[in-house]
PDB file of C-alpha atoms and ligand atoms in Angstrom:
ATOM      1  CA  MET A  17      66.507 117.245 152.627  1.00  0.00           C
ATOM      2  CA  SER A  18      65.760 114.253 150.884  1.00  0.00           C
ATOM      3  CA  GLY A  19      68.394 112.050 152.452  1.00  0.00           C
ATOM      4  CA  ALA A  20      68.128 112.801 156.231  1.00  0.00           C
ATOM      5  CA  GLY A  21      68.331 109.470 158.213  1.00  0.00           C
ATOM      6  CA  ALA A  22      70.621 107.421 155.794  1.00  0.00           C
ATOM      7  CA  PRO A  23      72.767 104.970 157.283  1.00  0.00           C
ATOM      8  CA  VAL A  24      76.730 104.824 156.810  1.00  0.00           C
ATOM      9  CA  VAL A  25      76.666 101.423 154.057  1.00  0.00           C
ATOM     10  CA  THR A  26      79.914  99.420 154.119  1.00  0.00           C
ATOM     11  CA  VAL A  27      80.152  96.464 152.196  1.00  0.00           C
ATOM     12  CA  ASP A  28      82.321  93.783 150.680  1.00  0.00           C
ATOM     13  CA  GLY A  29      80.832  92.771 147.549  1.00  0.00           C
ATOM     14  CA  THR A  30      83.957  90.763 146.473  1.00  0.00           C
ATOM     15  CA  GLY A  31      82.677  87.967 143.619  1.00  0.00           C
ATOM     16  CA  LEU A  32      78.958  89.831 143.288  1.00  0.00           C
ATOM     17  CA  ARG A  33      78.462  90.519 139.661  1.00  0.00           C
ATOM     18  CA  VAL A  34      75.846  93.542 139.125  1.00  0.00           C
ATOM     19  CA  THR A  35      73.443  94.752 136.289  1.00  0.00           C
ATOM     20  CA  VAL A  36      73.443  98.754 136.615  1.00  0.00           C
ATOM     21  CA  VAL A  37      70.719  99.305 134.299  1.00  0.00           C
ATOM     22  CA  ALA A  38      70.416 103.130 132.965  1.00  0.00           C
ATOM     23  CA  ALA A  39      67.495 105.293 131.312  1.00  0.00           C
ATOM     24  CA  SER A  40      69.237 108.303 129.190  1.00  0.00           C
ATOM     25  CA  TRP A  41      67.265 111.626 129.924  1.00  0.00           C
ATOM     26  CA  HIS A  42      68.791 114.431 132.089  1.00  0.00           C
ATOM     27  CA  GLU A  43      72.281 113.535 130.346  1.00  0.00           C
ATOM     28  CA  GLN A  44      73.731 115.202 133.081  1.00  0.00           C
ATOM     29  CA  VAL A  45      72.502 114.212 135.799  1.00  0.00           C
ATOM     30  CA  MET A  46      72.664 110.716 134.163  1.00  0.00           C
ATOM     31  CA  ASP A  47      76.258 110.570 134.241  1.00  0.00           C
ATOM     32  CA  GLY A  48      76.668 112.438 137.867  1.00  0.00           C
ATOM     33  CA  LEU A  49      74.841 108.511 139.148  1.00  0.00           C
ATOM     34  CA  LEU A  50      76.273 106.174 137.112  1.00  0.00           C
ATOM     35  CA  ALA A  51      79.747 107.618 138.160  1.00  0.00           C
ATOM     36  CA  GLY A  52      78.286 107.604 141.864  1.00  0.00           C
ATOM     37  CA  ALA A  53      76.882 103.690 141.667  1.00  0.00           C
ATOM     38  CA  ARG A  54      80.695 102.916 139.342  1.00  0.00           C
ATOM     39  CA  ARG A  55      82.719 104.827 142.181  1.00  0.00           C
ATOM     40  CA  ALA A  56      80.338 102.841 145.409  1.00  0.00           C
ATOM     41  CA  LEU A  57      80.676  99.229 143.411  1.00  0.00           C
ATOM     42  CA  ALA A  58      84.513  99.413 142.341  1.00  0.00           C
ATOM     43  CA  GLU A  59      84.424  99.906 146.193  1.00  0.00           C
ATOM     44  CA  SER A  60      82.696  97.480 146.936  1.00  0.00           C
ATOM     45  CA  GLY A  61      85.023  94.637 144.990  1.00  0.00           C
ATOM     46  CA  ALA A  62      81.561  93.751 142.799  1.00  0.00           C
ATOM     47  CA  SER A  63      82.297  93.179 139.433  1.00  0.00           C
ATOM     48  CA  TRP A  64      79.597  95.010 136.918  1.00  0.00           C
ATOM     49  CA  THR A  65      78.093  95.533 133.844  1.00  0.00           C
ATOM     50  CA  GLU A  66      75.723  98.100 132.406  1.00  0.00           C
ATOM     51  CA  VAL A  67      73.172  98.649 129.664  1.00  0.00           C
ATOM     52  CA  ARG A  68      71.189 101.613 128.930  1.00  0.00           C
ATOM     53  CA  VAL A  69      67.972 101.937 127.892  1.00  0.00           C
ATOM     54  CA  PRO A  70      65.873 105.175 126.526  1.00  0.00           C
ATOM     55  CA  GLY A  71      63.328 106.357 129.556  1.00  0.00           C
ATOM     56  CA  SER A  72      63.059 105.437 133.011  1.00  0.00           C
ATOM     57  CA  PHE A  73      59.657 103.604 132.191  1.00  0.00           C
ATOM     58  CA  GLU A  74      62.120 100.816 130.429  1.00  0.00           C
ATOM     59  CA  LEU A  75      63.484 100.203 133.625  1.00  0.00           C
ATOM     60  CA  PRO A  76      61.843  97.445 134.817  1.00  0.00           C
ATOM     61  CA  VAL A  77      62.304  95.218 131.936  1.00  0.00           C
ATOM     62  CA  ALA A  78      65.793  95.811 131.346  1.00  0.00           C
ATOM     63  CA  ALA A  79      66.287  94.887 135.443  1.00  0.00           C
ATOM     64  CA  ALA A  80      63.947  91.294 134.700  1.00  0.00           C
ATOM     65  CA  ARG A  81      66.077  90.402 132.175  1.00  0.00           C
ATOM     66  CA  ALA A  82      69.359  91.072 134.484  1.00  0.00           C
ATOM     67  CA  ALA A  83      67.922  89.342 136.863  1.00  0.00           C
ATOM     68  CA  ALA A  84      66.589  86.152 134.808  1.00  0.00           C
ATOM     69  CA  ALA A  85      70.123  85.913 133.033  1.00  0.00           C
ATOM     70  CA  GLY A  86      71.485  85.645 136.594  1.00  0.00           C
ATOM     71  CA  ALA A  87      72.843  88.601 137.696  1.00  0.00           C
ATOM     72  CA  ASP A  88      73.387  88.741 141.940  1.00  0.00           C
ATOM     73  CA  ALA A  89      71.913  92.541 141.983  1.00  0.00           C
ATOM     74  CA  VAL A  90      70.477  95.381 139.938  1.00  0.00           C
ATOM     75  CA  VAL A  91      71.153  99.009 140.024  1.00  0.00           C
ATOM     76  CA  ALA A  92      68.602 101.135 138.138  1.00  0.00           C
ATOM     77  CA  LEU A  93      69.212 104.626 137.463  1.00  0.00           C
ATOM     78  CA  GLY A  94      67.009 107.039 136.287  1.00  0.00           C
ATOM     79  CA  VAL A  95      66.053 110.567 136.271  1.00  0.00           C
ATOM     80  CA  VAL A  96      61.998 111.553 135.980  1.00  0.00           C
ATOM     81  CA  ILE A  97      61.737 115.489 136.789  1.00  0.00           C
ATOM     82  CA  ARG A  98      58.123 116.893 136.844  1.00  0.00           C
ATOM     83  CA  GLY A  99      56.999 118.681 133.784  1.00  0.00           C
ATOM     84  CA  GLY A 100      53.403 120.270 132.768  1.00  0.00           C
ATOM     85  CA  THR A 101      52.588 116.299 131.496  1.00  0.00           C
ATOM     86  CA  PRO A 102      50.727 113.929 133.962  1.00  0.00           C
ATOM     87  CA  HIS A 103      53.632 111.056 132.311  1.00  0.00           C
ATOM     88  CA  PHE A 104      55.454 112.309 135.574  1.00  0.00           C
ATOM     89  CA  ASP A 105      53.025 110.644 137.291  1.00  0.00           C
ATOM     90  CA  TYR A 106      53.171 107.714 135.065  1.00  0.00           C
ATOM     91  CA  VAL A 107      56.416 106.924 134.415  1.00  0.00           C
ATOM     92  CA  CYS A 108      57.289 107.314 138.345  1.00  0.00           C
ATOM     93  CA  SER A 109      55.010 104.772 139.165  1.00  0.00           C
ATOM     94  CA  ALA A 110      55.567 102.700 136.183  1.00  0.00           C
ATOM     95  CA  ALA A 111      59.347 103.039 136.920  1.00  0.00           C
ATOM     96  CA  THR A 112      58.762 102.438 141.237  1.00  0.00           C
ATOM     97  CA  SER A 113      56.238  99.704 140.905  1.00  0.00           C
ATOM     98  CA  GLY A 114      57.789  97.847 138.039  1.00  0.00           C
ATOM     99  CA  LEU A 115      61.076  97.833 139.783  1.00  0.00           C
ATOM    100  CA  THR A 116      59.620  96.757 142.646  1.00  0.00           C
ATOM    101  CA  ASP A 117      58.191  93.639 141.721  1.00  0.00           C
ATOM    102  CA  VAL A 118      60.794  92.495 139.691  1.00  0.00           C
ATOM    103  CA  SER A 119      62.975  92.707 142.805  1.00  0.00           C
ATOM    104  CA  VAL A 120      60.129  90.931 145.051  1.00  0.00           C
ATOM    105  CA  ARG A 121      59.238  88.300 142.430  1.00  0.00           C
ATOM    106  CA  THR A 122      63.426  86.891 141.591  1.00  0.00           C
ATOM    107  CA  GLY A 123      64.686  87.772 144.503  1.00  0.00           C
ATOM    108  CA  VAL A 124      67.586  89.796 143.571  1.00  0.00           C
ATOM    109  CA  PRO A 125      67.911  92.535 144.920  1.00  0.00           C
ATOM    110  CA  VAL A 126      67.142  95.673 142.619  1.00  0.00           C
ATOM    111  CA  GLY A 127      68.818  99.416 144.056  1.00  0.00           C
ATOM    112  CA  PHE A 128      66.239 102.104 143.345  1.00  0.00           C
ATOM    113  CA  GLY A 129      68.293 105.404 141.944  1.00  0.00           C
ATOM    114  CA  VAL A 130      65.414 106.723 140.208  1.00  0.00           C
ATOM    115  CA  LEU A 131      65.619 109.758 140.853  1.00  0.00           C
ATOM    116  CA  THR A 132      62.001 111.692 140.883  1.00  0.00           C
ATOM    117  CA  CYS A 133      62.127 115.577 141.286  1.00  0.00           C
ATOM    118  CA  ASP A 134      60.137 119.040 140.726  1.00  0.00           C
ATOM    119  CA  ASP A 135      62.872 120.132 139.001  1.00  0.00           C
ATOM    120  CA  ASP A 136      66.308 120.766 137.429  1.00  0.00           C
ATOM    121  CA  GLN A 137      68.052 121.854 140.514  1.00  0.00           C
ATOM    122  CA  GLN A 138      66.322 119.364 142.821  1.00  0.00           C
ATOM    123  CA  ALA A 139      67.558 116.489 140.464  1.00  0.00           C
ATOM    124  CA  LEU A 140      71.359 118.431 140.410  1.00  0.00           C
ATOM    125  CA  ASP A 141      71.257 118.357 144.213  1.00  0.00           C
ATOM    126  CA  ARG A 142      71.427 114.471 143.969  1.00  0.00           C
ATOM    127  CA  ALA A 143      73.354 113.566 141.356  1.00  0.00           C
ATOM    128  CA  GLY A 144      76.757 113.340 142.857  1.00  0.00           C
ATOM    129  CA  LEU A 145      77.672 115.695 141.190  1.00  0.00           C
ATOM    130  CA  GLU A 146      80.619 118.449 142.136  1.00  0.00           C
ATOM    131  CA  GLY A 147      78.207 120.535 144.343  1.00  0.00           C
ATOM    132  CA  SER A 148      75.466 118.087 145.129  1.00  0.00           C
ATOM    133  CA  LYS A 149      74.255 117.369 148.325  1.00  0.00           C
ATOM    134  CA  GLU A 150      73.831 113.913 147.655  1.00  0.00           C
ATOM    135  CA  ASP A 151      74.443 110.560 145.623  1.00  0.00           C
ATOM    136  CA  LYS A 152      72.018 109.117 144.943  1.00  0.00           C
ATOM    137  CA  GLY A 153      74.072 106.438 142.257  1.00  0.00           C
ATOM    138  CA  ALA A 154      76.086 105.670 144.946  1.00  0.00           C
ATOM    139  CA  GLU A 155      73.602 105.318 147.924  1.00  0.00           C
ATOM    140  CA  ALA A 156      71.645 102.805 145.567  1.00  0.00           C
ATOM    141  CA  ALA A 157      74.425 100.744 144.345  1.00  0.00           C
ATOM    142  CA  LEU A 158      75.661 100.084 148.129  1.00  0.00           C
ATOM    143  CA  ALA A 159      72.197  99.035 149.331  1.00  0.00           C
ATOM    144  CA  ALA A 160      71.975  96.315 145.743  1.00  0.00           C
ATOM    145  CA  VAL A 161      74.847  95.052 146.957  1.00  0.00           C
ATOM    146  CA  ALA A 162      74.146  95.239 150.662  1.00  0.00           C
ATOM    147  CA  THR A 163      71.204  93.523 149.974  1.00  0.00           C
ATOM    148  CA  ALA A 164      72.784  90.419 147.819  1.00  0.00           C
ATOM    149  CA  VAL A 165      75.267  90.149 150.881  1.00  0.00           C
ATOM    150  CA  VAL A 166      72.197  89.884 154.127  1.00  0.00           C
ATOM    151  CA  LEU A 167      70.279  87.341 151.510  1.00  0.00           C
ATOM    152  CA  ARG A 168      73.535  85.009 151.085  1.00  0.00           C
ATOM    153  CA  GLY A 169      72.662  84.527 154.348  1.00  0.00           C
ATOM    154  CA  VAL A 170      69.344  84.390 154.812  1.00  0.00           C
ATOM    155  CA  LEU A 171      68.844  79.787 155.247  1.00  0.00           C
ATOM    156  CA  VAL A 172      66.061  78.035 153.883  1.00  0.00           C
ATOM    157  CA  PRO A 173      63.917  76.823 156.830  1.00  0.00           C
ATOM    158  CA  GLY A 174      64.307  72.707 156.219  1.00  0.00           C
ATOM    159  CA  GLU A 175      67.863  73.117 153.961  1.00  0.00           C
ATOM    160  CA  PRO A 176      70.866  71.648 155.103  1.00  0.00           C
ATOM    161  CA  ALA A 177      72.876  74.798 156.059  1.00  0.00           C
ATOM    162  CA  GLY A 178      74.553  76.583 153.808  1.00  0.00           C
ATOM    163  CA  THR A 179      71.418  76.861 151.893  1.00  0.00           C
ATOM    164  CA  SER A 180      70.104  80.404 151.371  1.00  0.00           C
ATOM    165  CA  LEU A 181      67.272  82.203 149.408  1.00  0.00           C
TER     166      LEU A 181
HETATM  167  C1  LIG B  23      57.809 110.917 128.269  1.00  0.00           C
HETATM  168  C2  LIG B  23      59.126 110.315 129.028  1.00  0.00           C
HETATM  169  C3  LIG B  23      58.589 112.285 129.974  1.00  0.00           C
HETATM  170  C4  LIG B  23      57.699 113.105 129.750  1.00  0.00           C
HETATM  171  N1  LIG B  23      59.559 112.039 130.307  1.00  0.00           N
HETATM  172  C5  LIG B  23      60.754 111.877 131.050  1.00  0.00           C
HETATM  173  C6  LIG B  23      61.999 111.779 132.188  1.00  0.00           C
HETATM  174  O1  LIG B  23      62.072 113.134 133.189  1.00  0.00           O
HETATM  175  N2  LIG B  23      62.624 110.806 132.400  1.00  0.00           N
HETATM  176  C7  LIG B  23      62.819 109.543 131.903  1.00  0.00           C
HETATM  177  O2  LIG B  23      63.401 108.665 132.342  1.00  0.00           O
HETATM  178  N3  LIG B  23      61.852 109.237 130.807  1.00  0.00           N
HETATM  179  C8  LIG B  23      60.441 110.374 130.551  1.00  0.00           C
HETATM  180  N4  LIG B  23      60.202 110.124 129.594  1.00  0.00           N
HETATM  181  C9  LIG B  23      59.983 108.889 128.965  1.00  0.00           C
HETATM  182  C10 LIG B  23      59.718 107.678 129.490  1.00  0.00           C
HETATM  183  O3  LIG B  23      60.429 106.991 130.349  1.00  0.00           O
HETATM  184  C11 LIG B  23      59.942 106.945 127.745  1.00  0.00           C
HETATM  185  O4  LIG B  23      60.671 105.852 127.182  1.00  0.00           O
HETATM  186  C12 LIG B  23      58.640 106.599 127.008  1.00  0.00           C
HETATM  187  O5  LIG B  23      57.635 106.743 126.901  1.00  0.00           O
HETATM  188  C13 LIG B  23      58.990 105.601 125.826  1.00  0.00           C
HETATM  189  O6  LIG B  23      58.528 104.292 126.517  1.00  0.00           O
END
């Protein structure tokens, strides 16, 4: 199972402003991912807004805009299912490297909730729906909030205490 070894994350995200960027392909699975992310963010105490883009390929540019607009953390949600075309590899690679680049370049954590699956069943198993084995939308949201909290506590060398990255 893909989630073996995942940590149990509990975090207080009170005061954090999070942007959820979500693709639109594979509606049922996306509904599950979004519901999981919303649930986790509400439980953490963070506030959030949601932005929809057409496909996972468009997630990085939306994440970059959210970071530039002042989000403390971004949660990126998408579903890519392997088909008979090379699109799978291109879309997965663009989403993965693009979101990593946004996060490292801006210093704003991006929770990676993009499912890259061989088939529909694998995606449903990870969607946080009734009967799913995993809840990847919630996991991505908690990872983003937990990382934003950690980064707030990382001091800048040579700067007064309380100045964080
Ligand atoms: C083109 C495409 C394909 C084949 N499959 C998916 C998918 O499974 N999941 C997804 O989020 N997006 C897919 N897309 C659309 C691309 O992400 C993108 O929206 C288009 O190539 C237009 O830029």
